[in-house]
Amino acid sequence: SILFVPHGWNTAVGLAADLQLVAAVPTARWVEYITPAPYIEDLVLGDPFALDDKGHLDIPIGPGLGLDWNPEGIERFSGMQLTPSDV
């Protein structure tokens, strides 16, 4: 089998997608990302990613990519006002 390691320099959304991909692919074990990575504490997330004491990230378990959105952060960076039904 071929070991698969997704990696990217992107946002918390991209990181969440990489984590979901690793959870679904049997030959994937790790996700590579740049550190320090300000996007892990992305201001568009209501519950930002945090490394545990072993340096691991939890895979979000909510619907879709599992992210908890911060409407104020989204408005700040996109100029779009979101309602609760949007997030």
PDB file of C-alpha atoms in Angstrom:
ATOM      1  CA  SER A   1       0.000   0.000   0.000  1.00  0.00           C
ATOM      2  CA  ILE A   2       1.044   3.605  -0.496  1.00  0.00           C
ATOM      3  CA  LEU A   3       1.294   5.925   2.503  1.00  0.00           C
ATOM      4  CA  PHE A   4      -0.691   9.100   1.905  1.00  0.00           C
ATOM      5  CA  VAL A   5       0.123  12.328   3.796  1.00  0.00           C
ATOM      6  CA  PRO A   6      -1.988  15.362   2.869  1.00  0.00           C
ATOM      7  CA  HIS A   7      -0.362  18.700   3.479  1.00  0.00           C
ATOM      8  CA  GLY A   8      -1.067  22.273   2.708  1.00  0.00           C
ATOM      9  CA  TRP A   9      -0.442  25.834   3.562  1.00  0.00           C
ATOM     10  CA  ASN A  10      -3.969  27.062   3.932  1.00  0.00           C
ATOM     11  CA  THR A  11      -6.640  28.004   6.445  1.00  0.00           C
ATOM     12  CA  ALA A  12      -8.387  26.206   9.276  1.00  0.00           C
ATOM     13  CA  VAL A  13     -10.986  25.138   6.699  1.00  0.00           C
ATOM     14  CA  GLY A  14      -8.283  23.428   4.624  1.00  0.00           C
ATOM     15  CA  LEU A  15      -6.804  21.832   7.724  1.00  0.00           C
ATOM     16  CA  ALA A  16     -10.237  20.487   8.706  1.00  0.00           C
ATOM     17  CA  ALA A  17     -10.630  19.026   5.212  1.00  0.00           C
ATOM     18  CA  ASP A  18      -7.183  17.390   5.463  1.00  0.00           C
ATOM     19  CA  LEU A  19      -8.079  15.896   8.859  1.00  0.00           C
ATOM     20  CA  GLN A  20     -11.366  14.495   7.507  1.00  0.00           C
ATOM     21  CA  LEU A  21      -9.521  13.033   4.522  1.00  0.00           C
ATOM     22  CA  VAL A  22      -6.987  11.285   6.770  1.00  0.00           C
ATOM     23  CA  ALA A  23      -9.823   9.864   8.866  1.00  0.00           C
ATOM     24  CA  ALA A  24     -11.347   8.330   5.721  1.00  0.00           C
ATOM     25  CA  VAL A  25      -8.238   6.979   3.948  1.00  0.00           C
ATOM     26  CA  PRO A  26      -6.809   3.745   5.415  1.00  0.00           C
ATOM     27  CA  THR A  27      -3.251   4.464   4.225  1.00  0.00           C
ATOM     28  CA  ALA A  28      -3.140   7.959   5.743  1.00  0.00           C
ATOM     29  CA  ARG A  29      -1.713   8.464   9.220  1.00  0.00           C
ATOM     30  CA  TRP A  30      -0.657  12.096   9.467  1.00  0.00           C
ATOM     31  CA  VAL A  31      -1.517  15.585   8.269  1.00  0.00           C
ATOM     32  CA  GLU A  32       1.365  17.912   7.544  1.00  0.00           C
ATOM     33  CA  TYR A  33       0.942  21.636   8.214  1.00  0.00           C
ATOM     34  CA  ILE A  34       3.256  24.574   8.773  1.00  0.00           C
ATOM     35  CA  THR A  35       3.998  25.602  12.363  1.00  0.00           C
ATOM     36  CA  PRO A  36       3.655  27.987  13.961  1.00  0.00           C
ATOM     37  CA  ALA A  37       0.400  28.230  12.090  1.00  0.00           C
ATOM     38  CA  PRO A  38      -1.818  31.198  12.872  1.00  0.00           C
ATOM     39  CA  TYR A  39      -4.607  29.577  10.851  1.00  0.00           C
ATOM     40  CA  ILE A  40      -4.956  26.876  13.499  1.00  0.00           C
ATOM     41  CA  GLU A  41      -6.343  29.603  15.738  1.00  0.00           C
ATOM     42  CA  ASP A  42      -8.302  31.033  12.816  1.00  0.00           C
ATOM     43  CA  LEU A  43     -10.568  33.882  13.813  1.00  0.00           C
ATOM     44  CA  VAL A  44     -13.414  32.518  11.686  1.00  0.00           C
ATOM     45  CA  LEU A  45     -13.767  29.536  14.021  1.00  0.00           C
ATOM     46  CA  GLY A  46     -15.779  29.624  17.219  1.00  0.00           C
ATOM     47  CA  ASP A  47     -13.810  26.645  18.524  1.00  0.00           C
ATOM     48  CA  PRO A  48     -10.269  26.937  17.099  1.00  0.00           C
ATOM     49  CA  PHE A  49      -7.917  23.993  16.691  1.00  0.00           C
ATOM     50  CA  ALA A  50      -5.650  23.324  19.663  1.00  0.00           C
ATOM     51  CA  LEU A  51      -2.780  20.880  19.987  1.00  0.00           C
ATOM     52  CA  ASP A  52      -3.091  18.403  22.851  1.00  0.00           C
ATOM     53  CA  ASP A  53      -0.206  17.574  25.207  1.00  0.00           C
ATOM     54  CA  LYS A  54       1.179  15.098  22.641  1.00  0.00           C
ATOM     55  CA  GLY A  55       1.046  17.620  19.784  1.00  0.00           C
ATOM     56  CA  HIS A  56      -2.028  16.055  18.167  1.00  0.00           C
ATOM     57  CA  LEU A  57      -5.127  17.715  16.748  1.00  0.00           C
ATOM     58  CA  ASP A  58      -8.600  16.275  17.255  1.00  0.00           C
ATOM     59  CA  ILE A  59     -10.592  15.571  14.114  1.00  0.00           C
ATOM     60  CA  PRO A  60     -13.752  17.718  14.208  1.00  0.00           C
ATOM     61  CA  ILE A  61     -16.868  15.560  14.589  1.00  0.00           C
ATOM     62  CA  GLY A  62     -19.727  17.941  13.751  1.00  0.00           C
ATOM     63  CA  PRO A  63     -21.642  18.049  10.460  1.00  0.00           C
ATOM     64  CA  GLY A  64     -19.728  18.778   7.259  1.00  0.00           C
ATOM     65  CA  LEU A  65     -16.109  19.520   8.100  1.00  0.00           C
ATOM     66  CA  GLY A  66     -17.093  19.667  11.772  1.00  0.00           C
ATOM     67  CA  LEU A  67     -16.173  23.313  12.229  1.00  0.00           C
ATOM     68  CA  ASP A  68     -17.830  25.706  14.676  1.00  0.00           C
ATOM     69  CA  TRP A  69     -18.046  29.068  12.885  1.00  0.00           C
ATOM     70  CA  ASN A  70     -17.532  32.480  14.488  1.00  0.00           C
ATOM     71  CA  PRO A  71     -19.983  34.796  12.660  1.00  0.00           C
ATOM     72  CA  GLU A  72     -18.114  37.930  13.814  1.00  0.00           C
ATOM     73  CA  GLY A  73     -14.839  36.597  12.424  1.00  0.00           C
ATOM     74  CA  ILE A  74     -16.465  35.701   9.116  1.00  0.00           C
ATOM     75  CA  GLU A  75     -18.028  39.164   8.881  1.00  0.00           C
ATOM     76  CA  ARG A  76     -14.704  40.827   9.721  1.00  0.00           C
ATOM     77  CA  PHE A  77     -12.774  39.035   6.975  1.00  0.00           C
ATOM     78  CA  SER A  78     -15.455  38.678   4.300  1.00  0.00           C
ATOM     79  CA  GLY A  79     -17.674  41.707   4.780  1.00  0.00           C
ATOM     80  CA  MET A  80     -20.675  39.344   4.870  1.00  0.00           C
ATOM     81  CA  GLN A  81     -23.180  39.371   7.705  1.00  0.00           C
ATOM     82  CA  LEU A  82     -24.295  35.862   8.611  1.00  0.00           C
ATOM     83  CA  THR A  83     -27.445  34.778  10.381  1.00  0.00           C
ATOM     84  CA  PRO A  84     -27.585  31.749  12.701  1.00  0.00           C
ATOM     85  CA  SER A  85     -29.136  29.699   9.881  1.00  0.00           C
ATOM     86  CA  ASP A  86     -26.041  30.394   7.720  1.00  0.00           C
ATOM     87  CA  VAL A  87     -23.684  28.752  10.181  1.00  0.00           C
TER      88      VAL A  87
END
